[in-house]
XYZ file of C-alpha atoms in Angstrom:
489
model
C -38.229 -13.302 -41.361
C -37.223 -14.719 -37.951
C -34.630 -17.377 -37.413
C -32.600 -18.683 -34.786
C -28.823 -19.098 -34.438
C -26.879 -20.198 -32.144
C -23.412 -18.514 -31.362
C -20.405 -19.300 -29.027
C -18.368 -16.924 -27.667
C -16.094 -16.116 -24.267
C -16.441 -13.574 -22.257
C -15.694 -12.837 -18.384
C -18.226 -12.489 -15.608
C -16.874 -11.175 -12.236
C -18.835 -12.108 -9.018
C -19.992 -9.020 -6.629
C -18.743 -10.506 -3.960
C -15.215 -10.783 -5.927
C -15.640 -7.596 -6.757
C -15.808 -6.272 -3.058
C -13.394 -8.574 -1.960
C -10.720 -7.161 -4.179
C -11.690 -3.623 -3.450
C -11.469 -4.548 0.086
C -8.225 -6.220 0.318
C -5.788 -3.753 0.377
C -7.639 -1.675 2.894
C -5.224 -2.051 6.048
C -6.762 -2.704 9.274
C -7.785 0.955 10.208
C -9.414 1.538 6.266
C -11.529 -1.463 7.034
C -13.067 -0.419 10.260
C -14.279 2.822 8.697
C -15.610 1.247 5.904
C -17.487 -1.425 7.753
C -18.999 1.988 9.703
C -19.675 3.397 6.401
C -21.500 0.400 5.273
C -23.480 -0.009 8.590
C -24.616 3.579 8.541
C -25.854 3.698 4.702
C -27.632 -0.065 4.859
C -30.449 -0.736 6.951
C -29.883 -4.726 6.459
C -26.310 -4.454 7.374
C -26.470 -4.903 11.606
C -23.922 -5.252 14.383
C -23.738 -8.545 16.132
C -23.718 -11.811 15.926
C -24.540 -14.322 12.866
C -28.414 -14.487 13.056
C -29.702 -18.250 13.002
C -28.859 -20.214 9.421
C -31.244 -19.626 6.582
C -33.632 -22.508 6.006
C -34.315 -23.161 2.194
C -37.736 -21.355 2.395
C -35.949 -18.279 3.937
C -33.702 -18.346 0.480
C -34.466 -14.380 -1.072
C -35.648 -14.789 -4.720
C -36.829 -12.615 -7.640
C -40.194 -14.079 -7.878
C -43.320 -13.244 -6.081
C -45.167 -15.929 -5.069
C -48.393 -14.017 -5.422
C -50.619 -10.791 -5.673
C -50.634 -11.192 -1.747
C -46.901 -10.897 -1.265
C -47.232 -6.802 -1.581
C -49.837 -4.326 -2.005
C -49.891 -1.219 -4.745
C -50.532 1.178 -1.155
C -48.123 2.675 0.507
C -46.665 0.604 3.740
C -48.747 2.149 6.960
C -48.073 0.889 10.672
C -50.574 -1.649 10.280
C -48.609 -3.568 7.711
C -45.607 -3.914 9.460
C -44.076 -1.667 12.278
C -40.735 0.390 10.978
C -39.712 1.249 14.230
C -39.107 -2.301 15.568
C -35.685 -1.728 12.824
C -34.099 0.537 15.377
C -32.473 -0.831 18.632
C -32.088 2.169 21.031
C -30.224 -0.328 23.627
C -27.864 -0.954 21.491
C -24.301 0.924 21.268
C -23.134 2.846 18.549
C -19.814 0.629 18.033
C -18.778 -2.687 19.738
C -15.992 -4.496 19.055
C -15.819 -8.113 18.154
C -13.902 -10.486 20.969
C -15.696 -13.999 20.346
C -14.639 -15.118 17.155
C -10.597 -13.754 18.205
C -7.670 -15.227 20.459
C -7.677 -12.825 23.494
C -4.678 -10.149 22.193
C -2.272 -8.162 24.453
C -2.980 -4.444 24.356
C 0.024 -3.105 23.731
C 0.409 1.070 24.810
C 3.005 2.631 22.597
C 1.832 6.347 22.395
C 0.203 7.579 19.150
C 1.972 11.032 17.882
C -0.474 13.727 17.525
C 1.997 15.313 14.692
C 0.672 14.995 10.728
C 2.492 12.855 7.962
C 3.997 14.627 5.015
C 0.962 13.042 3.054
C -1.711 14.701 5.253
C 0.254 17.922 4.965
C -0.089 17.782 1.481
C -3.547 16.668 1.300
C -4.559 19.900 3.393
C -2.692 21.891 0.318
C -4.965 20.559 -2.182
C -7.972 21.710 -0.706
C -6.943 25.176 -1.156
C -6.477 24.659 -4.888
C -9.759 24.935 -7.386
C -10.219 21.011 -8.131
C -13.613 19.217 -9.049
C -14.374 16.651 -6.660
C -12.790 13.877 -9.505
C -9.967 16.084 -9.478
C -9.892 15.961 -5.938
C -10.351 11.999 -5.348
C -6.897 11.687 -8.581
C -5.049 14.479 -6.380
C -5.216 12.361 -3.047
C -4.547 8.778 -4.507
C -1.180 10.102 -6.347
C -0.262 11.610 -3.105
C -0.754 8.467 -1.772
C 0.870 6.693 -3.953
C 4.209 9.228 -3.697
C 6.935 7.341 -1.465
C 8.953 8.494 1.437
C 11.167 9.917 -0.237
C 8.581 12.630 -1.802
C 9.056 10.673 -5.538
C 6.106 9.616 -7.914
C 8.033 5.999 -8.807
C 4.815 4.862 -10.912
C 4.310 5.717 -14.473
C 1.013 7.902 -15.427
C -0.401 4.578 -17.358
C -0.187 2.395 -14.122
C -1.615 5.518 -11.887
C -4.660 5.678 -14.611
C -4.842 1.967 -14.460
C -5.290 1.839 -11.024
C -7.560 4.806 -10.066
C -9.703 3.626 -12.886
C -9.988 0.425 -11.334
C -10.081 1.984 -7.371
C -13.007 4.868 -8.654
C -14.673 2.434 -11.178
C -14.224 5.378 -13.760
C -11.968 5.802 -16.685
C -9.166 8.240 -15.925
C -6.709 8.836 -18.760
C -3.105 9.422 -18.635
C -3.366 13.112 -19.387
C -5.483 13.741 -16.966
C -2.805 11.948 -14.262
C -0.095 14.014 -15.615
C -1.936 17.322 -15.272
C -2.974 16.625 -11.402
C 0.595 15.557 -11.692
C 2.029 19.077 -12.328
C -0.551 20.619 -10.157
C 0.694 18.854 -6.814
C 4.245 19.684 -8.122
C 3.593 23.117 -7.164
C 3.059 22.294 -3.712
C 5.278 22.365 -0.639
C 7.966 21.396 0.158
C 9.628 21.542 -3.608
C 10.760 18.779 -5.617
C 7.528 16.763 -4.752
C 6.119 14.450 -7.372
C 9.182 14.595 -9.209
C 9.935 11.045 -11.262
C 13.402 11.437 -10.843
C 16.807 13.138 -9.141
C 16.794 15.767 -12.187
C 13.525 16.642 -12.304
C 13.429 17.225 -8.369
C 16.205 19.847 -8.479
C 14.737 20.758 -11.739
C 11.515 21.414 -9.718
C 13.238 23.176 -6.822
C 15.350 25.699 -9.229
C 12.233 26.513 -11.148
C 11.012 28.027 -7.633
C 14.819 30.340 -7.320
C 14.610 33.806 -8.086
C 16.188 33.734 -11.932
C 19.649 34.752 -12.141
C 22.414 34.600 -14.535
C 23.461 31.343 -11.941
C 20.303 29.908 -11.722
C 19.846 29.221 -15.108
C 23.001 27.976 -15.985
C 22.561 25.806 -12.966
C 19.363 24.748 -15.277
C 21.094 23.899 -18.274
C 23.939 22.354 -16.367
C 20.969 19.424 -14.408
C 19.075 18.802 -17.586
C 21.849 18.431 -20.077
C 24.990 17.253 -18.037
C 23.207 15.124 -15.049
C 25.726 12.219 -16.235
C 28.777 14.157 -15.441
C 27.393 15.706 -12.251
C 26.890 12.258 -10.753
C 30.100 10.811 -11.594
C 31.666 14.145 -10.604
C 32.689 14.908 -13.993
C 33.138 18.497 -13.896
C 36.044 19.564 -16.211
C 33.949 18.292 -18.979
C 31.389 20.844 -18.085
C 33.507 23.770 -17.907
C 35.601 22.544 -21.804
C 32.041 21.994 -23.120
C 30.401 25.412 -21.682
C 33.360 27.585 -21.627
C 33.124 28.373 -18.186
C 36.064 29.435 -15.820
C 36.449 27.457 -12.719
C 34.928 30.300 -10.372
C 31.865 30.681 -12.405
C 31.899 26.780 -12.219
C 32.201 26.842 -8.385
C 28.914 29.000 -7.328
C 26.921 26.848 -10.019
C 28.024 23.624 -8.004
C 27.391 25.478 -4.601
C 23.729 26.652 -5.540
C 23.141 22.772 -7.033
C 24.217 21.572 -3.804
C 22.055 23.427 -1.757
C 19.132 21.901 -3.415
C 17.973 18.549 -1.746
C 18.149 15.319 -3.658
C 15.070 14.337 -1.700
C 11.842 16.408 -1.625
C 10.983 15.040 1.873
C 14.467 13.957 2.904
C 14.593 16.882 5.859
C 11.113 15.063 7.012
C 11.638 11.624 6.276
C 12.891 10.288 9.848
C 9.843 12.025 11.386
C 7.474 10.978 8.666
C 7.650 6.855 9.482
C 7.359 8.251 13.488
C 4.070 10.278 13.221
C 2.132 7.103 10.985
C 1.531 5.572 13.652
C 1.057 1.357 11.949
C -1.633 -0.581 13.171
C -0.492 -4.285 12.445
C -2.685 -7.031 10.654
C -1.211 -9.786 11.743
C -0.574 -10.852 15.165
C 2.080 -14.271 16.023
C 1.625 -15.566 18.970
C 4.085 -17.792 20.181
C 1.977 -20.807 22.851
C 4.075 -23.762 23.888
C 6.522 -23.853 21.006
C 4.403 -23.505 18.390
C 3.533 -19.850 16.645
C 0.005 -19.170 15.321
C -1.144 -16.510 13.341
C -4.404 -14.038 14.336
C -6.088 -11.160 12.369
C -5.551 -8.021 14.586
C -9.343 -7.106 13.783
C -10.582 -6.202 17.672
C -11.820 -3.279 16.510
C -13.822 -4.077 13.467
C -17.939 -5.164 14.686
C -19.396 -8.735 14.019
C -21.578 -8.214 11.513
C -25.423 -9.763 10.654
C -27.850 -9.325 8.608
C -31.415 -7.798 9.981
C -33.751 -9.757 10.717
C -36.535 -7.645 10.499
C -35.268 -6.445 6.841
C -34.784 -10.529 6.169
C -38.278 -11.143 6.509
C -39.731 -8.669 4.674
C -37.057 -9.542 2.138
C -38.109 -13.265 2.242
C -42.041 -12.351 1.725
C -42.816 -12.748 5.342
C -44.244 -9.787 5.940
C -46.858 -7.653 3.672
C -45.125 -4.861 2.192
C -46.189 -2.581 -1.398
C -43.710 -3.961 -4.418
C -41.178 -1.130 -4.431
C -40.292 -1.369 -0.499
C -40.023 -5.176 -1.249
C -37.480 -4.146 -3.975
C -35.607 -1.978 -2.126
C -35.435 -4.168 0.978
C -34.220 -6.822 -0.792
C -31.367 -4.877 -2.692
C -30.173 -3.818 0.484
C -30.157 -7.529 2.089
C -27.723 -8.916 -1.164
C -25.565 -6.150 -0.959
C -25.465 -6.718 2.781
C -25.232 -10.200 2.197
C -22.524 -9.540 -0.128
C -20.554 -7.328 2.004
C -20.199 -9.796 4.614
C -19.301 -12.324 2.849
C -16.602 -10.432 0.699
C -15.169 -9.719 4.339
C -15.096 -13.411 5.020
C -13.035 -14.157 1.829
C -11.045 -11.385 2.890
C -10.159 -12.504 5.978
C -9.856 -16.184 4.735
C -7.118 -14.822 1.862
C -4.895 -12.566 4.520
C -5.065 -15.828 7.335
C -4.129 -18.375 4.522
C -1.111 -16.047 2.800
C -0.062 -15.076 6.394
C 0.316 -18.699 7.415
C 1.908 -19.843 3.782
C 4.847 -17.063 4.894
C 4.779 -18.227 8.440
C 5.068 -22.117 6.700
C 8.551 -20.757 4.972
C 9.578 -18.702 6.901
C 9.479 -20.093 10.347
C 13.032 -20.217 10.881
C 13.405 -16.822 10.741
C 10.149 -15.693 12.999
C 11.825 -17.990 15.661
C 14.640 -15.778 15.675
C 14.519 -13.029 13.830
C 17.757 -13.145 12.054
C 18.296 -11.758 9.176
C 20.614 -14.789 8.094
C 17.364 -17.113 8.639
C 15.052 -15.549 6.051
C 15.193 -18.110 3.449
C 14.853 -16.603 -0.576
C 10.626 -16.171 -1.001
C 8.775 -14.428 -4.213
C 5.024 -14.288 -4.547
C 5.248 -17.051 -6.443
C 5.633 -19.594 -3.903
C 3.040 -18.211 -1.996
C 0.727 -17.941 -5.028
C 1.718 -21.193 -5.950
C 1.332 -22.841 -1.873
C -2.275 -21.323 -1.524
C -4.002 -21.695 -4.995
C -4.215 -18.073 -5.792
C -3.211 -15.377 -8.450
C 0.110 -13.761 -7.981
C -1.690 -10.190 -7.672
C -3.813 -11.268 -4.975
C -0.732 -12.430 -2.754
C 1.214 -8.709 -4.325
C -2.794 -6.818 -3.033
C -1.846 -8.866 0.197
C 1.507 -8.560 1.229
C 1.991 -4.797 -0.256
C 0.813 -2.744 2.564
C 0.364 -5.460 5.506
C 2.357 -5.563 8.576
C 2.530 -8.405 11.316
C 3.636 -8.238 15.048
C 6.376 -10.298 16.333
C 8.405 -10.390 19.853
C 11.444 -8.342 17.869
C 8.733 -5.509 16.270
C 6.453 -4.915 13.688
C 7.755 -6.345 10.205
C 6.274 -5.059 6.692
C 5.137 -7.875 4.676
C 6.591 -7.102 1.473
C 10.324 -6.856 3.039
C 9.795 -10.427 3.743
C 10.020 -11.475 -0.044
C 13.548 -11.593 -1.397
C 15.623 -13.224 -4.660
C 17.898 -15.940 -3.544
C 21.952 -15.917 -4.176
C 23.624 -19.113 -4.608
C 26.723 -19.907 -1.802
C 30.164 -21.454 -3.078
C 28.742 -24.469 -1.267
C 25.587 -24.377 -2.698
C 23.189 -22.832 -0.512
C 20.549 -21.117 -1.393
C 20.406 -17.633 1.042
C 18.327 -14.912 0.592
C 19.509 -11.667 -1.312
C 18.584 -9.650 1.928
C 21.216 -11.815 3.898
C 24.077 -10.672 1.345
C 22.853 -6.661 1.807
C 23.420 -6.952 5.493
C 26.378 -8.303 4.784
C 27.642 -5.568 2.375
C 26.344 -2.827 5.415
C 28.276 -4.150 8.064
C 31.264 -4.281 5.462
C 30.967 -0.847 4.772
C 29.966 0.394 8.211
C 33.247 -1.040 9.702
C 35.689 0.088 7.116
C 38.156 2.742 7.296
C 36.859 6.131 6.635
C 39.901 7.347 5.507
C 40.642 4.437 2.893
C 37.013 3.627 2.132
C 36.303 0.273 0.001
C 36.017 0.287 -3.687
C 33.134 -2.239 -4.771
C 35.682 -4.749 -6.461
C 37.297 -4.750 -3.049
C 33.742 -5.598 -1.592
C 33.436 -8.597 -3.790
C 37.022 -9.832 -3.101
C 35.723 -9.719 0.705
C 32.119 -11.421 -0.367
C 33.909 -13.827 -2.071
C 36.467 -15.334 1.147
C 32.843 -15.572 3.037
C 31.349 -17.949 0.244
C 29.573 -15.182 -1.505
C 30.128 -15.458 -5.279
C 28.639 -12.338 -6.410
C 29.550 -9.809 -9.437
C 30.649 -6.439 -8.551
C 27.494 -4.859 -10.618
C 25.355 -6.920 -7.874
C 27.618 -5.003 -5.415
C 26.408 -2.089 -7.092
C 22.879 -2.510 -7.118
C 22.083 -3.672 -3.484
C 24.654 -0.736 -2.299
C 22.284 1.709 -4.156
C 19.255 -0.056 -2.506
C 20.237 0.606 1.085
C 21.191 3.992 -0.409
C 25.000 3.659 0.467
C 27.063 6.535 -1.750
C 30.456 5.413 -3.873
C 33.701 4.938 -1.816
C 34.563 8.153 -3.554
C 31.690 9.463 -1.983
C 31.602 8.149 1.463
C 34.524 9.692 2.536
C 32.240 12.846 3.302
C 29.042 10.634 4.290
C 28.086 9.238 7.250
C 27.012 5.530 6.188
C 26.226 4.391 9.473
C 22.618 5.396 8.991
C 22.238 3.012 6.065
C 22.321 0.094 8.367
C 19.948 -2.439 7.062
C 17.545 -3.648 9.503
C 13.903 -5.591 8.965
């Protein structure tokens, strides 16, 4: 027996065009000219150019077929409609888009022709025995591994996000064993989560010795006492005698505490970073541009549009086809409009705050900013501004700033001020560039010097912004040169 109910229940639609827009976001400048290539060379309805003339209601694409005569069950022949008239031989294979742009300074910094650390790797993994999947997990961890040759993100986040990036489950096993494959590669150390498993990593690849696997035992079950220097608790707790102890130290400090730290200086030369954003500083004022001279104007075909729209006679699948290609055209362009209308909006919410400081560039001008405000300014989700800001750079007169080093917590001044957290870590580098090498500063004495400036800050804060500009201990820095942990923008 039939019947009829009626039931309510949520559930969560997402737009195509939302869709694309997301997946295009966090392509930087570069990324999105090659995928608007891509897109131009796989979809007939997808053209270079300008907008064609505005779509009258009767030019509006719909499902329906407004009769027998719309199509014909033949095949298409010349007479029907003529399929070479789709193909412009005058035109060039790539043009760049000026009209819609401020004119923009070319600028002629060389390019180095040497490869990144990443690229290096990448050309490792095509000499190991991977599916294609394999393959596409492989090269988004590398890219995901920071300068320093560490994987900071956890296997579910990594899962998460290829998942999301490859529209394809991935599980966390399956990160963690591409995980310990790339481990394997050169230099040593890379991929490592951590200091100990780094030199745990570079050890493993030591001929084994008596030494070699103390040294071992000694990183993964005393890495406390080797940071704080701790060593006659070693020796009492593993009966050693203080030579033995000395050529385990020496072999442990031959091993790098950074998998790419030989490579990092001339890692952040050879990517060569094509800004997004462009100030431009006319009569007083500053105004923000996309940098997007490169990427075409893009239309939709007309010739694909009419047969699309029913205007000319075409057999039903062709009409199908033609018209899946004109919405996802259709839907490509405009994701690219949103996109563009999200980076220009959070670009000139940052510019809005922080104005002060992109008039002069001062560290002590950058006011305290999370992606709250931003999110909050603009009428967006907080992980659109993060998808944003995360890899985006913009131009000024004093060089080319990364977005994300723009967003800082805010410290509270004896007189109340609010200053940003970056302000107070400049502050504690030119401190401990200018002390005495010989009597360096304890971080209780940093404080006590914080504190006659107006900076009322504990001594763990002291702590934890020294190990973000990767400063040693005072015990430490007697033997290191700290001047290269100046903290610049």
């Amino acid at each position: 027996m039939l019947k009829q109910t009626q039931v309510q229940k949520q559930g969560l639609r997402i737009a195509p065009t939302h869709i694309q827009m997301l997946n295009l976001l966090h392509l930087s400048t570069d990324e999105l000219v090659q995928q608007i290539q891509k897109e131009l060379e796989e979809n007939p309805a997808l053209e270079e150019g300008g907008t064609i003339a505005e779509e009258t209601e009767s030019d509006v694409v719909t499902d329906e077929f407004e009769g027998d005569d719309m199509y014909e069950d033949t095949p298409v022949t010349e007479e029907l409609y003529d399929w070479d008239s789709l193909v412009d031989d005058d035109m060039p294979n790539y043009k760049t888009q000026v009209n819609n742009y401020a004119d923009q300074e070319e600028y002629s910094r060389p390019i180095p022709q040497a490869k990144s650390f990443r690229e290096e790797l990448k050309d490792q993994i095509h000499f190991l025995p991977l599916t294609e999947r394999q393959q596409q997990i492989a090269e988004f961890i590398l890219d995901s591994i920071d300068d320093d040759g560490y994987l900071r993100y956890s296997a579910e986040d990594l899962a998460d996000d290829i998942s999301f990036s490859l529209n394809v489950f991935i599980d966390e096993e399956e990160i963690e064993s591409i995980r310990k494959l790339i481990q394997h590669l050169d230099p040593p150390g890379i991929g490592a989560r951590d200091l100990q498993e780094c030199l745990l990593l570079q050890l493993s690849r030591r001929e084994t010795d008596e030494n070699v696997l103390l040294a071992c035992t000694i990183v993964e079950d005393y890495m406390h006492e080797i940071e704080t220097g701790n060593y006659d608790r070693i020796v009492r707790l593993l009966g050693l005698d203080y030579e033995r102890m000395q050529e385990v130290l020496k072999l442990i400090s031959s091993l790098q505490p950074k998998p790419i730290y030989s490579d990092a200086a001339t890692a952040s030369v050879n990517e060569y970073i094509v800004p997004d954003f462009i100030l431009q500083y006319e009569n007083g004022s500053i105004r923000v541009i996309l940098n997007s001279k490169n990427a075409p104007e893009l239309r939709l075909s007309r010739a694909m549009l009419d047969i699309a729209q029913g205007k000319a006679k075409t057999d039903k699948s062709t009409y199908q086809f033609v018209k899946n290609k004109v919405d996802s055209a259709r839907w490509f362009i405009d994701a690219i409009q949103q996109r563009e209308n999200t980076m220009l909006s959070t670009m000139n919410a940052i510019l809005q705050l922080q104005y002060d400081y992109f008039v002069s560039g001062e560290i002590v001008d950058l006011k305290p900013m999370i992606l709250k405000d931003i999110a909050d300014m603009i009428g967006m989700d907080i992980s659109t501004i993060s998808r944003v800001t995360s890899t985006r750079y913009v131009q000024t007169p004093f060089g080319i700033i990364p977005l994300k080093q723009l967003f800082t917590e805010k410290t509270i001044r004896e007189d109340g001020e609010e200053v940003s957290t970056m302000e107070v870590k400049e502050l504690i580098a030119d401190i401990i560039e200018n002390e005495d090498k010989n009597h360096t500063l304890s971080d209780k004495e940093i404080v006590d010097l914080l504190v006659s400036r107006g900076y009322s800050i504990a001594r763990r804060t002291v702590v934890k912004y020294r190990d973000q500009l990767n400063i040693p201990s005072a015990k430490l820095r007697k033997w290191t040169d700290v001047g290269k942990h100046k903290l610049r923008i």
